[in-house]
C-alpha cells in the first residue's frame, strides 16, 4: 500500500474493515475484473463474497443485523472496491441508498420488514428517479401513483436503474396529486414507493416489467435497465414513511450520501490508474532508460498523484461532515465534482503513459478508460454539482450591502 490517499484518525475497527476489503479486492476482484468486464458478466461470486464480509449491511444499524458503521467507513470501502472494479461498487451503492432511505425515513414496520434482510444481502435494493425524457430535472417526472382504496396504482416508465434486474426491492419516485391542490410546487407532490419484485427480466410481477439490460460503453457487469409500470398495484403501507408528498426530500437525502459514494468511486478508479501508470513507467524503456526517468513522465506522475490525494481528502471531508449530523450537500457536491473530473484526467494520463498498449484490451487501463466517464454523469452531472455548489456558496456568502 502506497503513501497516497491515507486517512488519518480511523479507529482500529475502521482500519480492520478497510484492510479486509482491500485484501478481498486484491485477491478476489482484481485478478478477474477485466475478463468479467469484457464478457459483461455479472460478478456473482464476488457479490457472494461481499455478502459474507457483511458489506451489504455496513451502514445498517446493529439492531437490524448490520454493522452500524459510519458513512466514512462505507466510503473508504467503496474506494477500495472501485479500485478493483467500479461496477462492483455500483452493485452496492443503490442497495446502500435504499437501506439509508429506509433507516432515515421508513416506518417502523418497513424497517423491521426490510432492513434485517438487506443487511445479509438477501434483499437487494435499487432506486429509480430518472425517466426517458428527463435526466437531472427530477421535478418533471411524469410517472404517477393514484390511490384506489387501500392500494395505489402506479403507471409510467423509468430509466437508468442500476441493479434493475438483480434487485428485489426498488424505491420508485412517482407523482401523487392526492391532498396536493393544483399549483402545488412539483417537488411537494412526489412520493417514494417501495416496490418488491422477483429478480430477473421480463414481467417480474403483475404490472411491472424490466425489459432487459442496456448495453453500455463501460460500467459493465452490473445490470442497468428500464422499468415499466402498467397498472402496478401496491398496498398503501408501501409508501416510504407512510406519508405521500415526501418523496423528493427522501430521494435527495439518499442522493446526498450517494454523491459521497460516487466521489469515493472516482478516488478508487484514480488510485488504480495511478498504480498502473507509475508501475508501467518504471518497466517501459525508451532511449536507453525507463520512461519514468524522463521529465515529461515525472510531471504527469506528479500531477496524477496530487489529484489522487486532493480528491481523497475532499471525499473524506464530505463523509465526515454527514457523519457529524451536519448538512453536507455543498461538500458532497464539491467532492463528487472534483473526484469525477480528476478521475477522468488521471485515467487519461495513465492511458497516455501506456502509449499504444493503453489502447489494447489486454491492458487494464483500457477498461478504466471506458469506466471513468460514467462518474461524470452518475448521481447528477458535473454541471448539476456546480449549480448546487454555486447556490450554496451564495447562501453562505450572501452580500450584506
CSV table of C-alpha atoms in Angstrom, one decimal:
chain,number,residue,atom,x,y,z
A,1,UNK,CA,0.0,0.0,0.0
A,2,UNK,CA,1.5,3.3,-1.1
A,3,UNK,CA,1.7,6.7,0.6
A,4,UNK,CA,-1.2,8.3,-1.2
A,5,UNK,CA,-4.9,8.5,-0.1
A,6,UNK,CA,-4.3,7.6,3.5
A,7,UNK,CA,-6.9,8.6,6.1
A,8,UNK,CA,-5.9,9.9,9.5
A,9,UNK,CA,-7.9,9.3,12.7
A,10,UNK,CA,-9.5,6.0,11.9
A,11,UNK,CA,-10.5,3.7,14.8
A,12,UNK,CA,-9.0,0.2,15.0
A,13,UNK,CA,-12.3,-1.3,13.8
A,14,UNK,CA,-12.4,1.1,10.7
A,15,UNK,CA,-8.8,0.2,9.9
A,16,UNK,CA,-9.6,-3.5,10.1
A,17,UNK,CA,-12.7,-3.3,7.9
A,18,UNK,CA,-10.9,-1.3,5.2
A,19,UNK,CA,-7.9,-3.5,5.3
A,20,UNK,CA,-10.1,-6.6,5.0
A,21,UNK,CA,-11.9,-5.1,2.0
A,22,UNK,CA,-8.6,-4.1,0.3
A,23,UNK,CA,-7.3,-7.7,0.8
A,24,UNK,CA,-10.5,-9.1,-0.7
A,25,UNK,CA,-10.1,-6.7,-3.7
A,26,UNK,CA,-6.5,-7.7,-4.3
A,27,UNK,CA,-7.3,-11.5,-4.1
A,28,UNK,CA,-10.9,-11.8,-5.5
A,29,UNK,CA,-11.6,-8.8,-7.7
A,30,UNK,CA,-8.5,-7.6,-9.5
A,31,UNK,CA,-7.5,-11.0,-10.9
A,32,UNK,CA,-10.9,-11.5,-12.6
A,33,UNK,CA,-12.3,-8.0,-13.2
A,34,UNK,CA,-11.1,-7.3,-16.7
A,35,UNK,CA,-12.1,-10.8,-18.0
A,36,UNK,CA,-15.6,-10.5,-16.4
A,37,UNK,CA,-15.9,-6.9,-17.7
A,38,UNK,CA,-15.1,-7.9,-21.3
A,39,UNK,CA,-17.8,-10.6,-21.0
A,40,UNK,CA,-20.3,-8.1,-19.4
A,41,UNK,CA,-20.8,-10.9,-16.9
A,42,UNK,CA,-22.5,-10.3,-13.5
A,43,UNK,CA,-19.9,-10.9,-10.8
A,44,UNK,CA,-21.9,-13.5,-8.8
A,45,UNK,CA,-19.0,-15.0,-6.8
A,46,UNK,CA,-17.7,-11.5,-5.9
A,47,UNK,CA,-21.1,-10.5,-4.7
A,48,UNK,CA,-21.4,-13.6,-2.5
A,49,UNK,CA,-18.0,-12.9,-1.0
A,50,UNK,CA,-19.1,-9.3,-0.2
A,51,UNK,CA,-22.3,-10.7,1.5
A,52,UNK,CA,-20.1,-12.9,3.7
A,53,UNK,CA,-18.0,-9.9,4.6
A,54,UNK,CA,-21.1,-8.0,5.7
A,55,UNK,CA,-20.7,-5.2,3.2
A,56,UNK,CA,-24.4,-5.1,2.3
A,57,UNK,CA,-25.2,-4.3,5.9
A,58,UNK,CA,-22.2,-1.9,6.6
A,59,UNK,CA,-24.3,1.1,7.5
A,60,UNK,CA,-27.5,-0.7,8.6
A,61,UNK,CA,-27.9,-0.4,12.4
A,62,UNK,CA,-26.8,-3.3,14.6
A,63,UNK,CA,-30.4,-3.8,15.9
A,64,UNK,CA,-31.3,-4.9,12.3
A,65,UNK,CA,-28.3,-7.2,11.9
A,66,UNK,CA,-26.0,-4.7,10.2
A,67,UNK,CA,-22.6,-3.4,11.3
A,68,UNK,CA,-23.8,0.1,12.1
A,69,UNK,CA,-20.8,1.7,10.6
A,70,UNK,CA,-20.3,5.4,9.5
A,71,UNK,CA,-20.6,6.9,6.1
A,72,UNK,CA,-16.8,7.4,6.2
A,73,UNK,CA,-16.2,3.7,6.7
A,74,UNK,CA,-18.6,2.9,3.9
A,75,UNK,CA,-17.0,5.4,1.6
A,76,UNK,CA,-13.5,4.1,2.3
A,77,UNK,CA,-14.7,0.5,1.5
A,78,UNK,CA,-16.3,1.8,-1.8
A,79,UNK,CA,-13.0,3.4,-2.7
A,80,UNK,CA,-11.2,0.1,-2.3
A,81,UNK,CA,-13.8,-1.8,-4.2
A,82,UNK,CA,-13.8,0.7,-7.1
A,83,UNK,CA,-10.1,0.4,-7.2
A,84,UNK,CA,-10.7,-3.3,-8.1
A,85,UNK,CA,-13.7,-2.9,-10.4
A,86,UNK,CA,-16.0,0.1,-10.4
A,87,UNK,CA,-19.1,-1.9,-11.4
A,88,UNK,CA,-19.0,-3.9,-8.1
A,89,UNK,CA,-19.2,-0.6,-6.2
A,90,UNK,CA,-22.3,0.2,-8.2
A,91,UNK,CA,-24.0,-3.1,-7.2
A,92,UNK,CA,-23.6,-2.0,-3.5
A,93,UNK,CA,-24.3,1.7,-3.9
A,94,UNK,CA,-28.0,1.6,-4.9
A,95,UNK,CA,-28.6,-1.1,-2.2
A,96,UNK,CA,-27.0,1.2,0.3
A,97,UNK,CA,-29.0,4.3,-0.7
A,98,UNK,CA,-32.3,2.4,-0.3
A,99,UNK,CA,-31.2,1.0,3.1
A,100,UNK,CA,-30.2,4.5,4.1
A,101,UNK,CA,-33.6,5.9,3.0
A,102,UNK,CA,-35.4,3.2,4.9
A,103,UNK,CA,-33.3,3.8,8.0
A,104,UNK,CA,-33.9,7.6,7.9
A,105,UNK,CA,-37.5,7.8,6.6
A,106,UNK,CA,-39.2,4.4,6.8
A,107,UNK,CA,-42.0,3.4,9.2
A,108,UNK,CA,-41.1,1.0,12.0
A,109,UNK,CA,-42.9,-1.8,10.1
A,110,UNK,CA,-40.9,-1.0,6.9
A,111,UNK,CA,-37.6,-1.0,8.8
A,112,UNK,CA,-38.4,-4.3,10.6
A,113,UNK,CA,-39.6,-5.9,7.4
A,114,UNK,CA,-36.7,-4.9,5.1
A,115,UNK,CA,-33.5,-3.9,6.9
A,116,UNK,CA,-32.6,-7.3,8.5
A,117,UNK,CA,-32.8,-9.0,5.1
A,118,UNK,CA,-31.0,-6.1,3.4
A,119,UNK,CA,-28.2,-6.4,5.9
A,120,UNK,CA,-27.5,-10.0,4.8
A,121,UNK,CA,-27.9,-9.2,1.1
A,122,UNK,CA,-30.9,-11.4,0.8
A,123,UNK,CA,-33.0,-8.4,-0.2
A,124,UNK,CA,-31.1,-6.2,-2.7
A,125,UNK,CA,-32.1,-2.6,-3.4
A,126,UNK,CA,-32.3,-0.4,-6.4
A,127,UNK,CA,-33.8,3.1,-6.6
A,128,UNK,CA,-35.4,4.9,-9.5
A,129,UNK,CA,-35.9,8.6,-10.2
A,130,UNK,CA,-34.9,9.2,-13.8
A,131,UNK,CA,-37.2,8.8,-16.8
A,132,UNK,CA,-36.5,8.5,-20.6
A,133,UNK,CA,-37.4,12.2,-21.3
A,134,UNK,CA,-35.5,13.7,-18.4
A,135,UNK,CA,-32.2,13.3,-16.5
A,136,UNK,CA,-31.4,15.6,-13.7
A,137,UNK,CA,-34.7,17.5,-13.9
A,138,UNK,CA,-36.4,15.3,-11.2
A,139,UNK,CA,-39.3,17.8,-10.7
A,140,UNK,CA,-40.5,17.0,-14.3
A,141,UNK,CA,-41.2,13.3,-13.6
A,142,UNK,CA,-44.5,12.0,-15.1
A,143,UNK,CA,-44.8,8.5,-13.6
A,144,UNK,CA,-48.0,8.6,-11.4
A,145,UNK,CA,-49.3,6.8,-8.3
A,146,UNK,CA,-53.1,7.1,-7.9
A,147,UNK,CA,-54.9,6.0,-4.7
A,148,UNK,CA,-57.5,3.2,-5.2
A,149,UNK,CA,-59.0,2.3,-1.8
A,150,UNK,CA,-56.3,0.6,0.3
A,151,UNK,CA,-53.9,0.5,-2.7
A,152,UNK,CA,-52.0,2.7,-5.1
A,153,UNK,CA,-51.9,2.1,-8.9
A,154,UNK,CA,-48.6,3.0,-10.5
A,155,UNK,CA,-48.1,3.8,-14.2
A,156,UNK,CA,-45.0,5.2,-16.0
A,157,UNK,CA,-41.6,4.4,-17.4
A,158,UNK,CA,-38.3,4.7,-15.6
A,159,UNK,CA,-34.8,4.8,-16.9
A,160,UNK,CA,-31.2,4.1,-15.8
A,161,UNK,CA,-31.9,1.7,-12.9
A,162,UNK,CA,-28.6,0.3,-11.6
A,163,UNK,CA,-29.4,-3.3,-10.4
A,164,UNK,CA,-32.8,-3.1,-12.1
A,165,UNK,CA,-32.7,-6.9,-12.9
A,166,UNK,CA,-30.8,-8.3,-9.9
A,167,UNK,CA,-32.6,-6.3,-7.2
A,168,UNK,CA,-35.7,-7.5,-5.3
A,169,UNK,CA,-36.7,-4.1,-3.8
A,170,UNK,CA,-36.9,-0.8,-5.8
A,171,UNK,CA,-37.6,2.6,-4.3
A,172,UNK,CA,-39.5,4.3,-7.1
A,173,UNK,CA,-40.3,8.1,-7.2
A,174,UNK,CA,-43.8,8.9,-8.6
A,175,UNK,CA,-46.1,11.9,-8.7
A,176,UNK,CA,-49.1,11.7,-6.4
A,177,UNK,CA,-51.6,14.5,-6.5
A,178,UNK,CA,-53.8,13.5,-3.6
A,179,UNK,CA,-54.1,16.2,-1.0
A,180,UNK,CA,-52.0,18.5,-3.1
A,181,UNK,CA,-54.1,21.2,-4.8
A,182,UNK,CA,-53.3,22.3,-8.4
A,183,UNK,CA,-50.5,24.8,-8.4
A,184,UNK,CA,-48.5,22.9,-5.6
A,185,UNK,CA,-44.8,23.0,-6.3
A,186,UNK,CA,-43.8,19.9,-8.2
A,187,UNK,CA,-41.4,18.6,-5.6
A,188,UNK,CA,-44.2,18.7,-2.9
A,189,UNK,CA,-46.4,16.2,-4.9
A,190,UNK,CA,-43.9,13.3,-5.1
A,191,UNK,CA,-43.9,10.1,-3.2
A,192,UNK,CA,-41.4,7.2,-2.9
A,193,UNK,CA,-42.9,3.8,-3.2
A,194,UNK,CA,-41.2,0.6,-2.0
A,195,UNK,CA,-41.8,-2.0,-4.8
A,196,UNK,CA,-40.9,-5.6,-4.1
A,197,UNK,CA,-40.2,-7.8,-7.1
A,198,UNK,CA,-38.6,-11.0,-8.3
A,199,UNK,CA,-35.1,-10.7,-9.7
A,200,UNK,CA,-34.7,-11.2,-13.5
A,201,UNK,CA,-36.1,-9.7,-16.7
A,202,UNK,CA,-39.5,-9.5,-18.3
A,203,UNK,CA,-42.7,-9.2,-16.3
A,204,UNK,CA,-41.3,-9.6,-12.7
A,205,UNK,CA,-44.6,-9.1,-11.0
A,206,UNK,CA,-48.1,-8.2,-12.4
A,207,UNK,CA,-47.9,-4.7,-13.9
A,208,UNK,CA,-44.1,-4.4,-13.6
A,209,UNK,CA,-41.7,-5.2,-16.5
A,210,UNK,CA,-37.9,-5.0,-16.6
A,211,UNK,CA,-37.2,-5.2,-20.4
A,212,UNK,CA,-33.5,-6.1,-20.3
A,213,UNK,CA,-30.0,-4.8,-19.8
A,214,UNK,CA,-29.0,-1.5,-21.5
A,215,UNK,CA,-25.8,-2.1,-23.5
A,216,UNK,CA,-23.2,0.4,-22.3
A,217,UNK,CA,-19.7,1.6,-23.2
A,218,UNK,CA,-18.3,0.8,-19.8
A,219,UNK,CA,-19.7,0.1,-16.3
A,220,UNK,CA,-20.4,-3.4,-17.5
A,221,UNK,CA,-21.3,-6.5,-15.4
A,222,UNK,CA,-23.8,-4.5,-13.3
A,223,UNK,CA,-27.2,-4.5,-14.9
A,224,UNK,CA,-28.6,-1.1,-15.9
A,225,UNK,CA,-32.2,-1.2,-17.0
A,226,UNK,CA,-35.5,0.5,-17.7
A,227,UNK,CA,-38.6,-0.2,-15.5
A,228,UNK,CA,-42.1,-0.1,-16.9
A,229,UNK,CA,-45.2,0.2,-14.6
A,230,UNK,CA,-48.6,-0.5,-16.2
A,231,UNK,CA,-51.3,-0.8,-13.6
A,232,UNK,CA,-48.9,-1.9,-10.9
A,233,UNK,CA,-50.8,-2.3,-7.7
A,234,UNK,CA,-49.2,-1.7,-4.3
A,235,UNK,CA,-50.6,-1.7,-0.8
A,236,UNK,CA,-50.7,1.8,0.8
A,237,UNK,CA,-48.3,0.7,3.5
A,238,UNK,CA,-45.6,0.6,0.9
A,239,UNK,CA,-45.4,4.4,0.7
A,240,UNK,CA,-42.0,5.2,2.2
A,241,UNK,CA,-42.6,6.7,5.7
A,242,UNK,CA,-46.3,6.2,5.3
A,243,UNK,CA,-47.0,9.7,4.1
A,244,UNK,CA,-47.3,11.0,0.5
A,245,UNK,CA,-45.6,14.2,-0.8
A,246,UNK,CA,-42.3,13.5,1.0
A,247,UNK,CA,-40.6,11.5,-1.8
A,248,UNK,CA,-38.5,14.3,-3.3
A,249,UNK,CA,-36.9,15.1,0.1
A,250,UNK,CA,-36.3,11.4,0.8
A,251,UNK,CA,-34.7,10.8,-2.6
A,252,UNK,CA,-32.5,13.9,-2.3
A,253,UNK,CA,-31.3,12.8,1.2
A,254,UNK,CA,-30.4,9.4,-0.4
A,255,UNK,CA,-28.6,11.0,-3.3
A,256,UNK,CA,-26.6,13.2,-1.0
A,257,UNK,CA,-24.9,10.2,0.5
A,258,UNK,CA,-24.8,8.6,-2.9
A,259,UNK,CA,-22.7,11.5,-4.1
A,260,UNK,CA,-20.1,10.8,-1.5
A,261,UNK,CA,-20.2,7.2,-2.8
A,262,UNK,CA,-19.6,8.4,-6.4
A,263,UNK,CA,-16.7,10.6,-5.2
A,264,UNK,CA,-15.3,7.5,-3.4
A,265,UNK,CA,-15.6,5.5,-6.7
A,266,UNK,CA,-13.7,8.3,-8.5
A,267,UNK,CA,-11.0,8.2,-5.9
A,268,UNK,CA,-10.7,4.4,-6.2
A,269,UNK,CA,-10.5,4.3,-10.0
A,270,UNK,CA,-8.0,7.2,-10.0
A,271,UNK,CA,-5.8,5.3,-7.5
A,272,UNK,CA,-5.8,2.2,-9.6
A,273,UNK,CA,-5.0,4.3,-12.7
A,274,UNK,CA,-2.1,5.9,-10.9
A,275,UNK,CA,-0.8,2.5,-9.7
A,276,UNK,CA,-0.9,1.2,-13.3
A,277,UNK,CA,0.8,4.3,-14.7
A,278,UNK,CA,3.6,4.5,-12.1
A,279,UNK,CA,4.3,0.8,-12.5
A,280,UNK,CA,4.4,0.8,-16.3
A,281,UNK,CA,6.6,3.9,-16.3
A,282,UNK,CA,9.3,2.0,-14.4
A,283,UNK,CA,9.1,-1.1,-16.7
A,284,UNK,CA,9.0,0.5,-20.1
A,285,UNK,CA,12.3,1.7,-21.6
A,286,UNK,CA,12.9,4.3,-24.3
A,287,UNK,CA,16.2,5.9,-25.3
A,288,UNK,CA,18.1,3.6,-23.0
A,289,UNK,CA,16.3,4.3,-19.7
A,290,UNK,CA,12.9,3.7,-18.1
A,291,UNK,CA,10.4,6.3,-19.2
A,292,UNK,CA,9.9,7.2,-15.5
A,293,UNK,CA,13.3,8.9,-15.7
A,294,UNK,CA,12.0,11.3,-18.5
A,295,UNK,CA,10.9,14.6,-17.0
A,296,UNK,CA,7.8,14.6,-19.1
A,297,UNK,CA,6.6,11.4,-17.5
A,298,UNK,CA,7.6,12.6,-14.0
A,299,UNK,CA,5.5,15.7,-14.5
A,300,UNK,CA,2.5,13.5,-15.4
A,301,UNK,CA,3.0,11.3,-12.3
A,302,UNK,CA,3.3,14.4,-10.1
A,303,UNK,CA,0.0,15.8,-11.4
A,304,UNK,CA,-1.7,12.4,-11.1
A,305,UNK,CA,-0.5,11.8,-7.5
A,306,UNK,CA,-1.6,15.3,-6.5
A,307,UNK,CA,-5.1,14.8,-7.9
A,308,UNK,CA,-5.5,11.4,-6.2
A,309,UNK,CA,-4.5,13.0,-2.9
A,310,UNK,CA,-6.8,16.1,-3.3
A,311,UNK,CA,-9.9,14.0,-4.4
A,312,UNK,CA,-9.5,11.6,-1.4
A,313,UNK,CA,-9.2,14.5,1.1
A,314,UNK,CA,-12.3,16.2,-0.2
A,315,UNK,CA,-14.3,12.9,-0.2
A,316,UNK,CA,-13.3,12.1,3.4
A,317,UNK,CA,-14.2,15.6,4.5
A,318,UNK,CA,-17.7,15.3,2.9
A,319,UNK,CA,-18.3,11.9,4.6
A,320,UNK,CA,-17.2,13.2,8.0
A,321,UNK,CA,-19.5,16.2,7.7
A,322,UNK,CA,-22.5,14.0,7.1
A,323,UNK,CA,-21.4,11.6,10.0
A,324,UNK,CA,-21.3,14.6,12.3
A,325,UNK,CA,-25.0,15.2,11.7
A,326,UNK,CA,-24.5,18.3,9.6
A,327,UNK,CA,-25.9,19.2,6.1
A,328,UNK,CA,-23.2,18.2,3.6
A,329,UNK,CA,-24.7,19.0,0.2
A,330,UNK,CA,-22.1,21.6,-0.5
A,331,UNK,CA,-19.2,19.3,0.5
A,332,UNK,CA,-20.7,16.2,-1.3
A,333,UNK,CA,-21.3,18.3,-4.5
A,334,UNK,CA,-17.7,19.5,-4.4
A,335,UNK,CA,-16.3,16.0,-3.7
A,336,UNK,CA,-18.3,14.4,-6.4
A,337,UNK,CA,-17.4,17.1,-9.0
A,338,UNK,CA,-13.7,17.1,-8.2
A,339,UNK,CA,-13.2,13.4,-7.8
A,340,UNK,CA,-15.0,12.5,-11.0
A,341,UNK,CA,-13.2,15.2,-13.0
A,342,UNK,CA,-9.8,14.3,-11.5
A,343,UNK,CA,-10.5,10.6,-12.1
A,344,UNK,CA,-11.0,11.2,-15.8
A,345,UNK,CA,-7.8,13.2,-16.0
A,346,UNK,CA,-5.7,10.7,-14.0
A,347,UNK,CA,-7.0,7.8,-16.1
A,348,UNK,CA,-6.2,9.6,-19.3
A,349,UNK,CA,-2.7,10.4,-18.2
A,350,UNK,CA,-2.1,6.7,-17.2
A,351,UNK,CA,-3.5,5.8,-20.6
A,352,UNK,CA,-1.0,8.1,-22.3
A,353,UNK,CA,1.9,6.7,-20.3
A,354,UNK,CA,0.9,3.3,-21.6
A,355,UNK,CA,1.3,4.5,-25.2
A,356,UNK,CA,-0.1,2.1,-27.8
A,357,UNK,CA,-0.6,-0.6,-25.2
A,358,UNK,CA,-3.2,1.5,-23.4
A,359,UNK,CA,-5.4,1.0,-26.5
A,360,UNK,CA,-5.1,-2.8,-26.2
A,361,UNK,CA,-7.9,-4.7,-24.4
A,362,UNK,CA,-5.1,-6.8,-22.9
A,363,UNK,CA,-4.2,-4.0,-20.5
A,364,UNK,CA,-6.3,-3.0,-17.6
A,365,UNK,CA,-6.1,0.8,-18.3
A,366,UNK,CA,-8.3,0.3,-21.4
A,367,UNK,CA,-11.1,-0.8,-19.0
A,368,UNK,CA,-10.6,2.1,-16.7
A,369,UNK,CA,-10.7,4.5,-19.7
A,370,UNK,CA,-14.2,3.3,-20.5
A,371,UNK,CA,-15.4,3.3,-16.9
A,372,UNK,CA,-14.3,6.8,-15.8
A,373,UNK,CA,-16.9,8.8,-17.9
A,374,UNK,CA,-19.8,7.2,-16.1
A,375,UNK,CA,-18.7,9.1,-12.9
A,376,UNK,CA,-19.1,12.4,-14.8
A,377,UNK,CA,-22.9,11.6,-15.1
A,378,UNK,CA,-23.9,9.4,-12.3
A,379,UNK,CA,-25.8,10.9,-9.3
A,380,UNK,CA,-26.1,14.2,-11.1
A,381,UNK,CA,-23.8,15.5,-13.8
A,382,UNK,CA,-20.8,17.8,-13.2
A,383,UNK,CA,-22.9,20.7,-14.3
A,384,UNK,CA,-25.6,19.9,-11.7
A,385,UNK,CA,-22.9,19.7,-9.0
A,386,UNK,CA,-21.6,23.1,-10.0
A,387,UNK,CA,-25.2,24.5,-9.8
A,388,UNK,CA,-25.6,23.0,-6.3
A,389,UNK,CA,-22.2,24.3,-5.1
A,390,UNK,CA,-22.7,27.7,-6.6
A,391,UNK,CA,-26.2,28.2,-5.0
A,392,UNK,CA,-25.0,27.0,-1.6
A,393,UNK,CA,-21.9,29.3,-1.7
A,394,UNK,CA,-24.2,32.3,-2.5
A,395,UNK,CA,-26.3,31.3,0.5
A,396,UNK,CA,-23.3,31.1,2.8
A,397,UNK,CA,-21.7,34.3,1.5
A,398,UNK,CA,-24.8,36.4,0.9
A,399,UNK,CA,-23.8,40.0,0.3
A,400,UNK,CA,-24.9,42.3,3.2
A,401,UNK,CA,-24.8,45.6,1.3
